[in-house]
Amino acid sequence: MVSRTLAPPLPSPASTATTPLVALPLTDRRNRVMWLNNDRVFYAGLLGAMSVRTMGGWLVYVSLGAPIRIAVGDAALGVLSADPVWQSTDLAVVPPYTPHRVVCDERLICSITVEPETVDDALLPDFMRLHAGAVPGDWPDAAQTVQRVRAAHTWLRTHGRDIDLQTTSFDECFFGQRLAPRPLDPRIAGVLEEIRNDPSRTTTAQDCAMAVGLSFSRFLHLFKDEVGTPFRSLRTWKRARSLLHHVTREANLVHVALDTGYPDSTHFSHSIRHVYGLKPSELFAGSRQLTVLGDSPAARAAQQAERWC
């Protein structure tokens, strides 16, 4: 982690769990902050009246006040029952590509997204690896994890503009440890980096197969074996995820759709609602008072697009 001059130090895992920080009422708009790079997203903001959502990352939900209620569907079938089982909790985990719904009596909710290609699933913290849905309050470290994330939110809200936060320091701050990286075939790693840096590109699987010297079928099999999800699903997720860099733009949504690589507004609206459980207009309306932090090639591309509007 490279700090700017006189930047406040990153809180250690111990300090985020034990050091008193000045909190604001949850109704205060200064609580609304999002930090993201290619590997992680931290979001503390409005929940909205979301329907079923299916996101491509590991999701960790943490209540900032009243408990959250979560219903988790079947990842293999890609559906959530019309009459699901709801669980109440302060801490919940949703594996990648698992349909779910979240509601809360508070308007504000906190979530962390971990990109699955960046971590070794077998070495994730136990509370993530062993749960899909609510994490019991008496689970070892559950209460400490909630306290750590809440404290880190307060710290990020206060000091986020003054530091250059990186993935490893983010993990130490929010998880109390560095998350072990996923070993990847170098050919697949190179393809992933291209997609992650510019999700709006219309590069096909055939293009990627040719670029790494593999047959089309061999590339698709290797990609899924290495990453854990099909090429098309990952590309769809990365494109939808890149919208987060644009949510504070004052721009026509048709322009945003084109800037993020969608061929038309219909495709854009359907994809975003499937991923986030919200219409694009609802997502943008709920982000008007959101402070967005973090740096990545995708973030810089969004900034360039905004300058051209």
PDB file of C-alpha atoms in Angstrom:
ATOM      1  CA  MET A   1       0.000   0.000   0.000  1.00  0.00           C
ATOM      2  CA  VAL A   2       1.409   3.367  -1.045  1.00  0.00           C
ATOM      3  CA  SER A   3       0.227   6.256   1.123  1.00  0.00           C
ATOM      4  CA  ARG A   4       0.067   9.854   0.037  1.00  0.00           C
ATOM      5  CA  THR A   5       1.814  12.465   2.106  1.00  0.00           C
ATOM      6  CA  LEU A   6       0.408  12.699   5.634  1.00  0.00           C
ATOM      7  CA  ALA A   7      -2.288  10.144   4.859  1.00  0.00           C
ATOM      8  CA  PRO A   8      -3.840   8.559   7.944  1.00  0.00           C
ATOM      9  CA  PRO A   9      -2.553   5.025   8.531  1.00  0.00           C
ATOM     10  CA  LEU A  10      -4.659   2.070   7.551  1.00  0.00           C
ATOM     11  CA  PRO A  11      -6.370   0.581  10.577  1.00  0.00           C
ATOM     12  CA  SER A  12      -5.018  -2.793  11.595  1.00  0.00           C
ATOM     13  CA  PRO A  13      -7.430  -5.742  11.959  1.00  0.00           C
ATOM     14  CA  ALA A  14      -7.181  -5.325  15.725  1.00  0.00           C
ATOM     15  CA  SER A  15      -7.789  -1.590  15.670  1.00  0.00           C
ATOM     16  CA  THR A  16     -10.860  -1.809  13.439  1.00  0.00           C
ATOM     17  CA  ALA A  17     -12.351  -4.246  15.916  1.00  0.00           C
ATOM     18  CA  THR A  18     -11.461  -2.382  19.095  1.00  0.00           C
ATOM     19  CA  THR A  19     -10.770   1.315  18.427  1.00  0.00           C
ATOM     20  CA  PRO A  20     -13.765   3.614  19.058  1.00  0.00           C
ATOM     21  CA  LEU A  21     -14.584   5.702  15.981  1.00  0.00           C
ATOM     22  CA  VAL A  22     -17.041   8.545  15.645  1.00  0.00           C
ATOM     23  CA  ALA A  23     -20.162   7.187  13.968  1.00  0.00           C
ATOM     24  CA  LEU A  24     -22.874   9.231  12.294  1.00  0.00           C
ATOM     25  CA  PRO A  25     -26.608   8.581  12.432  1.00  0.00           C
ATOM     26  CA  LEU A  26     -27.453   6.141   9.658  1.00  0.00           C
ATOM     27  CA  THR A  27     -29.694   8.780   8.105  1.00  0.00           C
ATOM     28  CA  ASP A  28     -26.647  11.023   7.515  1.00  0.00           C
ATOM     29  CA  ARG A  29     -25.784  11.021   3.817  1.00  0.00           C
ATOM     30  CA  ARG A  30     -22.054  11.077   4.585  1.00  0.00           C
ATOM     31  CA  ASN A  31     -22.371   7.372   5.450  1.00  0.00           C
ATOM     32  CA  ARG A  32     -22.966   6.547   1.801  1.00  0.00           C
ATOM     33  CA  VAL A  33     -19.635   5.458   0.350  1.00  0.00           C
ATOM     34  CA  MET A  34     -18.409   2.939  -2.191  1.00  0.00           C
ATOM     35  CA  TRP A  35     -14.809   1.857  -2.784  1.00  0.00           C
ATOM     36  CA  LEU A  36     -13.907  -0.440  -5.659  1.00  0.00           C
ATOM     37  CA  ASN A  37     -11.078  -1.717  -7.781  1.00  0.00           C
ATOM     38  CA  ASN A  38     -10.869  -4.730 -10.096  1.00  0.00           C
ATOM     39  CA  ASP A  39     -10.784  -7.175  -7.164  1.00  0.00           C
ATOM     40  CA  ARG A  40     -13.130  -5.874  -4.455  1.00  0.00           C
ATOM     41  CA  VAL A  41     -16.140  -3.645  -3.868  1.00  0.00           C
ATOM     42  CA  PHE A  42     -17.183  -2.115  -0.582  1.00  0.00           C
ATOM     43  CA  TYR A  43     -20.627  -0.523  -0.588  1.00  0.00           C
ATOM     44  CA  ALA A  44     -22.455   1.274   2.185  1.00  0.00           C
ATOM     45  CA  GLY A  45     -25.533   2.886   0.772  1.00  0.00           C
ATOM     46  CA  LEU A  46     -29.230   2.696   0.060  1.00  0.00           C
ATOM     47  CA  LEU A  47     -30.697  -0.771  -0.296  1.00  0.00           C
ATOM     48  CA  GLY A  48     -33.680   0.109  -2.459  1.00  0.00           C
ATOM     49  CA  ALA A  49     -36.706  -2.064  -3.178  1.00  0.00           C
ATOM     50  CA  MET A  50     -34.736  -4.768  -4.907  1.00  0.00           C
ATOM     51  CA  SER A  51     -36.138  -7.930  -6.413  1.00  0.00           C
ATOM     52  CA  VAL A  52     -34.081 -11.097  -6.909  1.00  0.00           C
ATOM     53  CA  ARG A  53     -30.435 -10.364  -7.711  1.00  0.00           C
ATOM     54  CA  THR A  54     -27.718 -12.667  -9.052  1.00  0.00           C
ATOM     55  CA  MET A  55     -24.214 -11.257  -8.748  1.00  0.00           C
ATOM     56  CA  GLY A  56     -20.998 -12.866  -9.931  1.00  0.00           C
ATOM     57  CA  GLY A  57     -18.879 -12.252  -6.841  1.00  0.00           C
ATOM     58  CA  TRP A  58     -18.712 -13.573  -3.306  1.00  0.00           C
ATOM     59  CA  LEU A  59     -21.025 -11.285  -1.333  1.00  0.00           C
ATOM     60  CA  VAL A  60     -20.747 -10.490   2.357  1.00  0.00           C
ATOM     61  CA  TYR A  61     -23.657  -8.494   3.774  1.00  0.00           C
ATOM     62  CA  VAL A  62     -23.301  -6.712   7.123  1.00  0.00           C
ATOM     63  CA  SER A  63     -26.057  -4.845   8.915  1.00  0.00           C
ATOM     64  CA  LEU A  64     -25.260  -1.292   9.970  1.00  0.00           C
ATOM     65  CA  GLY A  65     -28.146  -1.139  12.434  1.00  0.00           C
ATOM     66  CA  ALA A  66     -31.264  -3.292  12.315  1.00  0.00           C
ATOM     67  CA  PRO A  67     -30.700  -6.922  11.260  1.00  0.00           C
ATOM     68  CA  ILE A  68     -30.939  -7.780   7.586  1.00  0.00           C
ATOM     69  CA  ARG A  69     -33.269 -10.472   6.244  1.00  0.00           C
ATOM     70  CA  ILE A  70     -32.015 -12.670   3.448  1.00  0.00           C
ATOM     71  CA  ALA A  71     -33.444 -15.435   1.259  1.00  0.00           C
ATOM     72  CA  VAL A  72     -31.031 -17.511  -0.838  1.00  0.00           C
ATOM     73  CA  GLY A  73     -31.974 -19.537  -3.911  1.00  0.00           C
ATOM     74  CA  ASP A  74     -30.480 -22.418  -5.866  1.00  0.00           C
ATOM     75  CA  ALA A  75     -27.267 -21.492  -7.691  1.00  0.00           C
ATOM     76  CA  ALA A  76     -27.358 -24.576  -9.918  1.00  0.00           C
ATOM     77  CA  LEU A  77     -30.905 -23.856 -11.118  1.00  0.00           C
ATOM     78  CA  GLY A  78     -30.509 -20.073 -10.988  1.00  0.00           C
ATOM     79  CA  VAL A  79     -33.838 -19.519  -9.253  1.00  0.00           C
ATOM     80  CA  LEU A  80     -35.223 -18.303  -5.949  1.00  0.00           C
ATOM     81  CA  SER A  81     -38.443 -19.907  -4.737  1.00  0.00           C
ATOM     82  CA  ALA A  82     -41.596 -17.799  -4.886  1.00  0.00           C
ATOM     83  CA  ASP A  83     -42.027 -18.582  -1.189  1.00  0.00           C
ATOM     84  CA  PRO A  84     -38.440 -18.664   0.107  1.00  0.00           C
ATOM     85  CA  VAL A  85     -37.140 -19.200   3.616  1.00  0.00           C
ATOM     86  CA  TRP A  86     -36.125 -15.870   5.149  1.00  0.00           C
ATOM     87  CA  GLN A  87     -33.316 -15.606   7.709  1.00  0.00           C
ATOM     88  CA  SER A  88     -32.597 -12.671  10.027  1.00  0.00           C
ATOM     89  CA  THR A  89     -28.961 -11.885  10.747  1.00  0.00           C
ATOM     90  CA  ASP A  90     -26.250  -9.242  11.115  1.00  0.00           C
ATOM     91  CA  LEU A  91     -23.884 -11.144   8.803  1.00  0.00           C
ATOM     92  CA  ALA A  92     -24.667 -13.095   5.638  1.00  0.00           C
ATOM     93  CA  VAL A  93     -22.734 -14.691   2.798  1.00  0.00           C
ATOM     94  CA  VAL A  94     -23.880 -15.367  -0.764  1.00  0.00           C
ATOM     95  CA  PRO A  95     -21.664 -17.429  -3.104  1.00  0.00           C
ATOM     96  CA  PRO A  96     -21.149 -16.257  -6.705  1.00  0.00           C
ATOM     97  CA  TYR A  97     -24.052 -16.508  -9.159  1.00  0.00           C
ATOM     98  CA  THR A  98     -26.536 -17.397  -6.425  1.00  0.00           C
ATOM     99  CA  PRO A  99     -29.972 -15.723  -6.729  1.00  0.00           C
ATOM    100  CA  HIS A 100     -31.094 -14.048  -3.521  1.00  0.00           C
ATOM    101  CA  ARG A 101     -33.069 -11.218  -1.975  1.00  0.00           C
ATOM    102  CA  VAL A 102     -32.104  -8.900   0.862  1.00  0.00           C
ATOM    103  CA  VAL A 103     -34.370  -6.583   2.853  1.00  0.00           C
ATOM    104  CA  CYS A 104     -33.771  -4.448   5.913  1.00  0.00           C
ATOM    105  CA  ASP A 105     -35.695  -2.011   8.081  1.00  0.00           C
ATOM    106  CA  GLU A 106     -32.764   0.395   7.762  1.00  0.00           C
ATOM    107  CA  ARG A 107     -32.458   2.268   4.477  1.00  0.00           C
ATOM    108  CA  LEU A 108     -28.692   1.731   4.562  1.00  0.00           C
ATOM    109  CA  ILE A 109     -26.925  -1.579   4.037  1.00  0.00           C
ATOM    110  CA  CYS A 110     -23.303  -2.646   3.807  1.00  0.00           C
ATOM    111  CA  SER A 111     -21.879  -5.225   1.391  1.00  0.00           C
ATOM    112  CA  ILE A 112     -18.474  -6.468   0.285  1.00  0.00           C
ATOM    113  CA  THR A 113     -17.947  -8.110  -3.093  1.00  0.00           C
ATOM    114  CA  VAL A 114     -14.944 -10.365  -3.676  1.00  0.00           C
ATOM    115  CA  GLU A 115     -14.202 -11.354  -7.263  1.00  0.00           C
ATOM    116  CA  PRO A 116     -14.023 -15.176  -7.309  1.00  0.00           C
ATOM    117  CA  GLU A 117     -11.152 -15.390  -9.802  1.00  0.00           C
ATOM    118  CA  THR A 118      -8.945 -13.537  -7.299  1.00  0.00           C
ATOM    119  CA  VAL A 119      -9.296 -15.934  -4.350  1.00  0.00           C
ATOM    120  CA  ASP A 120      -8.797 -19.613  -3.579  1.00  0.00           C
ATOM    121  CA  ASP A 121     -12.259 -20.808  -2.516  1.00  0.00           C
ATOM    122  CA  ALA A 122     -10.806 -23.545  -0.312  1.00  0.00           C
ATOM    123  CA  LEU A 123      -8.844 -21.001   1.731  1.00  0.00           C
ATOM    124  CA  LEU A 124     -11.547 -18.398   2.302  1.00  0.00           C
ATOM    125  CA  PRO A 125     -12.415 -17.515   5.916  1.00  0.00           C
ATOM    126  CA  ASP A 126     -14.617 -20.205   7.429  1.00  0.00           C
ATOM    127  CA  PHE A 127     -17.611 -17.910   7.825  1.00  0.00           C
ATOM    128  CA  MET A 128     -17.619 -17.428   4.011  1.00  0.00           C
ATOM    129  CA  ARG A 129     -16.651 -20.922   2.952  1.00  0.00           C
ATOM    130  CA  LEU A 130     -19.149 -22.758   5.161  1.00  0.00           C
ATOM    131  CA  HIS A 131     -22.274 -20.625   4.792  1.00  0.00           C
ATOM    132  CA  ALA A 132     -24.752 -19.622   2.119  1.00  0.00           C
ATOM    133  CA  GLY A 133     -27.145 -17.166   3.710  1.00  0.00           C
ATOM    134  CA  ALA A 134     -27.188 -16.100   7.358  1.00  0.00           C
ATOM    135  CA  VAL A 135     -24.075 -16.646   9.467  1.00  0.00           C
ATOM    136  CA  PRO A 136     -25.202 -17.581  13.014  1.00  0.00           C
ATOM    137  CA  GLY A 137     -24.473 -14.915  15.592  1.00  0.00           C
ATOM    138  CA  ASP A 138     -22.645 -17.439  17.772  1.00  0.00           C
ATOM    139  CA  TRP A 139     -20.342 -18.516  14.928  1.00  0.00           C
ATOM    140  CA  PRO A 140     -16.674 -17.963  15.913  1.00  0.00           C
ATOM    141  CA  ASP A 141     -15.563 -14.468  14.870  1.00  0.00           C
ATOM    142  CA  ALA A 142     -19.022 -13.525  13.497  1.00  0.00           C
ATOM    143  CA  ALA A 143     -19.518 -10.675  15.971  1.00  0.00           C
ATOM    144  CA  GLN A 144     -15.909  -9.538  15.523  1.00  0.00           C
ATOM    145  CA  THR A 145     -16.323  -9.543  11.730  1.00  0.00           C
ATOM    146  CA  VAL A 146     -19.447  -7.376  11.964  1.00  0.00           C
ATOM    147  CA  GLN A 147     -17.703  -4.972  14.329  1.00  0.00           C
ATOM    148  CA  ARG A 148     -14.605  -4.838  12.125  1.00  0.00           C
ATOM    149  CA  VAL A 149     -16.578  -4.058   8.977  1.00  0.00           C
ATOM    150  CA  ARG A 150     -18.634  -1.357  10.703  1.00  0.00           C
ATOM    151  CA  ALA A 151     -15.497   0.284  12.066  1.00  0.00           C
ATOM    152  CA  ALA A 152     -13.756   0.031   8.689  1.00  0.00           C
ATOM    153  CA  HIS A 153     -16.782   1.689   7.075  1.00  0.00           C
ATOM    154  CA  THR A 154     -16.489   4.620   9.475  1.00  0.00           C
ATOM    155  CA  TRP A 155     -12.760   4.857   8.806  1.00  0.00           C
ATOM    156  CA  LEU A 156     -13.220   4.679   5.016  1.00  0.00           C
ATOM    157  CA  ARG A 157     -15.943   7.318   5.125  1.00  0.00           C
ATOM    158  CA  THR A 158     -13.625   9.600   7.081  1.00  0.00           C
ATOM    159  CA  HIS A 159     -10.240   8.943   5.421  1.00  0.00           C
ATOM    160  CA  GLY A 160     -11.025   7.256   2.106  1.00  0.00           C
ATOM    161  CA  ARG A 161      -9.966  10.194  -0.055  1.00  0.00           C
ATOM    162  CA  ASP A 162      -6.591  10.452   1.696  1.00  0.00           C
ATOM    163  CA  ILE A 163      -5.148   6.993   1.119  1.00  0.00           C
ATOM    164  CA  ASP A 164      -4.271   4.701  -1.764  1.00  0.00           C
ATOM    165  CA  LEU A 165      -6.005   1.519  -0.644  1.00  0.00           C
ATOM    166  CA  GLN A 166      -4.915  -1.702  -2.371  1.00  0.00           C
ATOM    167  CA  THR A 167      -6.482  -5.171  -2.428  1.00  0.00           C
ATOM    168  CA  THR A 168      -4.205  -6.692   0.226  1.00  0.00           C
ATOM    169  CA  SER A 169      -4.678  -3.817   2.657  1.00  0.00           C
ATOM    170  CA  PHE A 170      -8.428  -3.861   1.953  1.00  0.00           C
ATOM    171  CA  ASP A 171      -8.548  -7.541   2.920  1.00  0.00           C
ATOM    172  CA  GLU A 172      -6.572  -6.961   6.103  1.00  0.00           C
ATOM    173  CA  CYS A 173      -8.849  -4.082   7.034  1.00  0.00           C
ATOM    174  CA  PHE A 174     -12.199  -5.776   6.328  1.00  0.00           C
ATOM    175  CA  PHE A 175     -11.404  -9.481   6.780  1.00  0.00           C
ATOM    176  CA  GLY A 176      -8.551  -9.325   9.279  1.00  0.00           C
ATOM    177  CA  GLN A 177      -6.288 -11.239   6.872  1.00  0.00           C
ATOM    178  CA  ARG A 178      -5.082 -11.345   3.291  1.00  0.00           C
ATOM    179  CA  LEU A 179      -7.271 -13.607   1.194  1.00  0.00           C
ATOM    180  CA  ALA A 180      -5.232 -16.328  -0.530  1.00  0.00           C
ATOM    181  CA  PRO A 181      -5.051 -15.817  -4.326  1.00  0.00           C
ATOM    182  CA  ARG A 182      -6.435 -18.358  -6.767  1.00  0.00           C
ATOM    183  CA  PRO A 183      -3.790 -20.176  -8.834  1.00  0.00           C
ATOM    184  CA  LEU A 184      -4.537 -19.654 -12.525  1.00  0.00           C
ATOM    185  CA  ASP A 185      -3.170 -20.892 -15.817  1.00  0.00           C
ATOM    186  CA  PRO A 186      -1.150 -17.940 -17.201  1.00  0.00           C
ATOM    187  CA  ARG A 187      -3.119 -17.990 -20.452  1.00  0.00           C
ATOM    188  CA  ILE A 188      -6.437 -17.687 -18.650  1.00  0.00           C
ATOM    189  CA  ALA A 189      -4.992 -15.103 -16.258  1.00  0.00           C
ATOM    190  CA  GLY A 190      -4.049 -12.930 -19.224  1.00  0.00           C
ATOM    191  CA  VAL A 191      -7.531 -13.163 -20.728  1.00  0.00           C
ATOM    192  CA  LEU A 192      -9.092 -12.338 -17.366  1.00  0.00           C
ATOM    193  CA  GLU A 193      -6.928  -9.255 -16.944  1.00  0.00           C
ATOM    194  CA  GLU A 194      -8.014  -7.934 -20.333  1.00  0.00           C
ATOM    195  CA  ILE A 195     -11.693  -8.387 -19.461  1.00  0.00           C
ATOM    196  CA  ARG A 196     -11.282  -6.926 -15.968  1.00  0.00           C
ATOM    197  CA  ASN A 197      -9.479  -3.838 -17.259  1.00  0.00           C
ATOM    198  CA  ASP A 198     -11.968  -3.115 -20.043  1.00  0.00           C
ATOM    199  CA  PRO A 199     -15.288  -4.939 -19.540  1.00  0.00           C
ATOM    200  CA  SER A 200     -16.955  -2.891 -22.273  1.00  0.00           C
ATOM    201  CA  ARG A 201     -14.928  -4.558 -25.046  1.00  0.00           C
ATOM    202  CA  THR A 202     -16.847  -6.942 -27.298  1.00  0.00           C
ATOM    203  CA  THR A 203     -14.054  -9.516 -27.418  1.00  0.00           C
ATOM    204  CA  THR A 204     -15.490 -12.983 -28.046  1.00  0.00           C
ATOM    205  CA  ALA A 205     -14.400 -16.338 -26.652  1.00  0.00           C
ATOM    206  CA  GLN A 206     -13.175 -17.192 -30.159  1.00  0.00           C
ATOM    207  CA  ASP A 207     -10.958 -14.081 -30.140  1.00  0.00           C
ATOM    208  CA  CYS A 208      -9.530 -15.044 -26.750  1.00  0.00           C
ATOM    209  CA  ALA A 209      -8.930 -18.651 -27.814  1.00  0.00           C
ATOM    210  CA  MET A 210      -6.968 -17.503 -30.846  1.00  0.00           C
ATOM    211  CA  ALA A 211      -4.977 -15.001 -28.769  1.00  0.00           C
ATOM    212  CA  VAL A 212      -3.744 -17.728 -26.382  1.00  0.00           C
ATOM    213  CA  GLY A 213      -3.247 -20.415 -29.044  1.00  0.00           C
ATOM    214  CA  LEU A 214      -6.060 -22.768 -28.037  1.00  0.00           C
ATOM    215  CA  SER A 215      -8.953 -24.266 -29.926  1.00  0.00           C
ATOM    216  CA  PHE A 216     -12.324 -22.732 -29.188  1.00  0.00           C
ATOM    217  CA  SER A 217     -13.635 -25.781 -27.302  1.00  0.00           C
ATOM    218  CA  ARG A 218     -10.395 -26.288 -25.362  1.00  0.00           C
ATOM    219  CA  PHE A 219     -10.374 -22.633 -24.325  1.00  0.00           C
ATOM    220  CA  LEU A 220     -13.952 -22.759 -23.020  1.00  0.00           C
ATOM    221  CA  HIS A 221     -13.253 -25.916 -21.003  1.00  0.00           C
ATOM    222  CA  LEU A 222     -10.002 -24.568 -19.579  1.00  0.00           C
ATOM    223  CA  PHE A 223     -11.581 -21.226 -18.740  1.00  0.00           C
ATOM    224  CA  LYS A 224     -14.413 -22.820 -16.788  1.00  0.00           C
ATOM    225  CA  ASP A 225     -12.049 -25.233 -15.004  1.00  0.00           C
ATOM    226  CA  GLU A 226      -9.728 -22.414 -13.961  1.00  0.00           C
ATOM    227  CA  VAL A 227     -12.233 -19.693 -13.119  1.00  0.00           C
ATOM    228  CA  GLY A 228     -15.171 -21.799 -11.953  1.00  0.00           C
ATOM    229  CA  THR A 229     -17.742 -20.202 -14.260  1.00  0.00           C
ATOM    230  CA  PRO A 230     -18.347 -20.132 -18.036  1.00  0.00           C
ATOM    231  CA  PHE A 231     -16.703 -17.419 -20.123  1.00  0.00           C
ATOM    232  CA  ARG A 232     -20.024 -15.850 -21.111  1.00  0.00           C
ATOM    233  CA  SER A 233     -21.280 -15.655 -17.525  1.00  0.00           C
ATOM    234  CA  LEU A 234     -18.106 -13.981 -16.319  1.00  0.00           C
ATOM    235  CA  ARG A 235     -18.079 -11.456 -19.140  1.00  0.00           C
ATOM    236  CA  THR A 236     -21.746 -10.617 -18.470  1.00  0.00           C
ATOM    237  CA  TRP A 237     -20.990 -10.087 -14.779  1.00  0.00           C
ATOM    238  CA  LYS A 238     -17.915  -7.933 -15.405  1.00  0.00           C
ATOM    239  CA  ARG A 239     -19.842  -5.689 -17.764  1.00  0.00           C
ATOM    240  CA  ALA A 240     -22.657  -5.234 -15.245  1.00  0.00           C
ATOM    241  CA  ARG A 241     -20.121  -4.677 -12.460  1.00  0.00           C
ATOM    242  CA  SER A 242     -18.434  -1.912 -14.462  1.00  0.00           C
ATOM    243  CA  LEU A 243     -21.655   0.094 -14.212  1.00  0.00           C
ATOM    244  CA  LEU A 244     -20.697   0.842 -10.598  1.00  0.00           C
ATOM    245  CA  HIS A 245     -18.038   3.227 -11.909  1.00  0.00           C
ATOM    246  CA  HIS A 246     -20.762   5.276 -13.632  1.00  0.00           C
ATOM    247  CA  VAL A 247     -23.555   5.466 -11.040  1.00  0.00           C
ATOM    248  CA  THR A 248     -22.837   9.057 -10.030  1.00  0.00           C
ATOM    249  CA  ARG A 249     -22.710  10.319 -13.630  1.00  0.00           C
ATOM    250  CA  GLU A 250     -25.308  12.796 -14.759  1.00  0.00           C
ATOM    251  CA  ALA A 251     -25.770  11.266 -18.174  1.00  0.00           C
ATOM    252  CA  ASN A 252     -28.453   9.786 -20.366  1.00  0.00           C
ATOM    253  CA  LEU A 253     -28.741   6.087 -19.514  1.00  0.00           C
ATOM    254  CA  VAL A 254     -28.584   5.206 -23.204  1.00  0.00           C
ATOM    255  CA  HIS A 255     -25.126   6.787 -23.315  1.00  0.00           C
ATOM    256  CA  VAL A 256     -24.113   4.894 -20.186  1.00  0.00           C
ATOM    257  CA  ALA A 257     -25.322   1.647 -21.743  1.00  0.00           C
ATOM    258  CA  LEU A 258     -23.209   2.206 -24.840  1.00  0.00           C
ATOM    259  CA  ASP A 259     -20.188   3.276 -22.785  1.00  0.00           C
ATOM    260  CA  THR A 260     -20.365   0.069 -20.747  1.00  0.00           C
ATOM    261  CA  GLY A 261     -20.567  -2.146 -23.839  1.00  0.00           C
ATOM    262  CA  TYR A 262     -24.286  -2.920 -24.122  1.00  0.00           C
ATOM    263  CA  PRO A 263     -25.667  -2.947 -27.675  1.00  0.00           C
ATOM    264  CA  ASP A 264     -28.957  -1.267 -26.730  1.00  0.00           C
ATOM    265  CA  SER A 265     -30.970   0.014 -23.776  1.00  0.00           C
ATOM    266  CA  THR A 266     -33.248  -3.049 -23.663  1.00  0.00           C
ATOM    267  CA  HIS A 267     -30.339  -5.443 -23.217  1.00  0.00           C
ATOM    268  CA  PHE A 268     -28.797  -3.029 -20.719  1.00  0.00           C
ATOM    269  CA  SER A 269     -31.948  -2.776 -18.594  1.00  0.00           C
ATOM    270  CA  HIS A 270     -32.586  -6.530 -18.564  1.00  0.00           C
ATOM    271  CA  SER A 271     -28.990  -7.397 -17.634  1.00  0.00           C
ATOM    272  CA  ILE A 272     -28.707  -4.806 -14.864  1.00  0.00           C
ATOM    273  CA  ARG A 273     -32.034  -5.791 -13.318  1.00  0.00           C
ATOM    274  CA  HIS A 274     -31.029  -9.473 -13.361  1.00  0.00           C
ATOM    275  CA  VAL A 275     -27.704  -8.741 -11.636  1.00  0.00           C
ATOM    276  CA  TYR A 276     -28.683  -6.033  -9.146  1.00  0.00           C
ATOM    277  CA  GLY A 277     -32.401  -6.615  -8.684  1.00  0.00           C
ATOM    278  CA  LEU A 278     -33.006  -2.971  -9.617  1.00  0.00           C
ATOM    279  CA  LYS A 279     -33.726  -1.040 -12.802  1.00  0.00           C
ATOM    280  CA  PRO A 280     -30.803   1.116 -14.007  1.00  0.00           C
ATOM    281  CA  SER A 281     -32.811   4.255 -13.249  1.00  0.00           C
ATOM    282  CA  GLU A 282     -33.379   3.055  -9.667  1.00  0.00           C
ATOM    283  CA  LEU A 283     -29.696   2.248  -9.245  1.00  0.00           C
ATOM    284  CA  PHE A 284     -28.678   5.718 -10.400  1.00  0.00           C
ATOM    285  CA  ALA A 285     -31.359   7.477  -8.338  1.00  0.00           C
ATOM    286  CA  GLY A 286     -30.156   5.713  -5.184  1.00  0.00           C
ATOM    287  CA  SER A 287     -26.539   6.707  -5.865  1.00  0.00           C
ATOM    288  CA  ARG A 288     -26.960  10.475  -6.123  1.00  0.00           C
ATOM    289  CA  GLN A 289     -25.451  11.110  -2.680  1.00  0.00           C
ATOM    290  CA  LEU A 290     -22.884   8.291  -2.930  1.00  0.00           C
ATOM    291  CA  THR A 291     -19.157   8.997  -2.581  1.00  0.00           C
ATOM    292  CA  VAL A 292     -17.215   6.730  -4.970  1.00  0.00           C
ATOM    293  CA  LEU A 293     -13.577   5.938  -4.199  1.00  0.00           C
ATOM    294  CA  GLY A 294     -10.902   3.678  -5.634  1.00  0.00           C
ATOM    295  CA  ASP A 295      -8.813   3.402  -8.770  1.00  0.00           C
ATOM    296  CA  SER A 296      -8.508   0.870 -11.590  1.00  0.00           C
ATOM    297  CA  PRO A 297      -8.290   0.877 -15.403  1.00  0.00           C
ATOM    298  CA  ALA A 298     -12.076   0.438 -15.535  1.00  0.00           C
ATOM    299  CA  ALA A 299     -12.538   3.424 -13.209  1.00  0.00           C
ATOM    300  CA  ARG A 300     -10.300   5.588 -15.379  1.00  0.00           C
ATOM    301  CA  ALA A 301     -12.240   4.529 -18.482  1.00  0.00           C
ATOM    302  CA  ALA A 302     -15.479   5.612 -16.774  1.00  0.00           C
ATOM    303  CA  GLN A 303     -13.946   8.975 -15.901  1.00  0.00           C
ATOM    304  CA  GLN A 304     -12.885   9.424 -19.535  1.00  0.00           C
ATOM    305  CA  ALA A 305     -16.400   8.586 -20.742  1.00  0.00           C
ATOM    306  CA  GLU A 306     -17.850  11.164 -18.347  1.00  0.00           C
ATOM    307  CA  ARG A 307     -15.531  13.862 -19.701  1.00  0.00           C
ATOM    308  CA  TRP A 308     -16.760  13.157 -23.203  1.00  0.00           C
ATOM    309  CA  CYS A 309     -20.427  13.631 -22.211  1.00  0.00           C
TER     310      CYS A 309
END
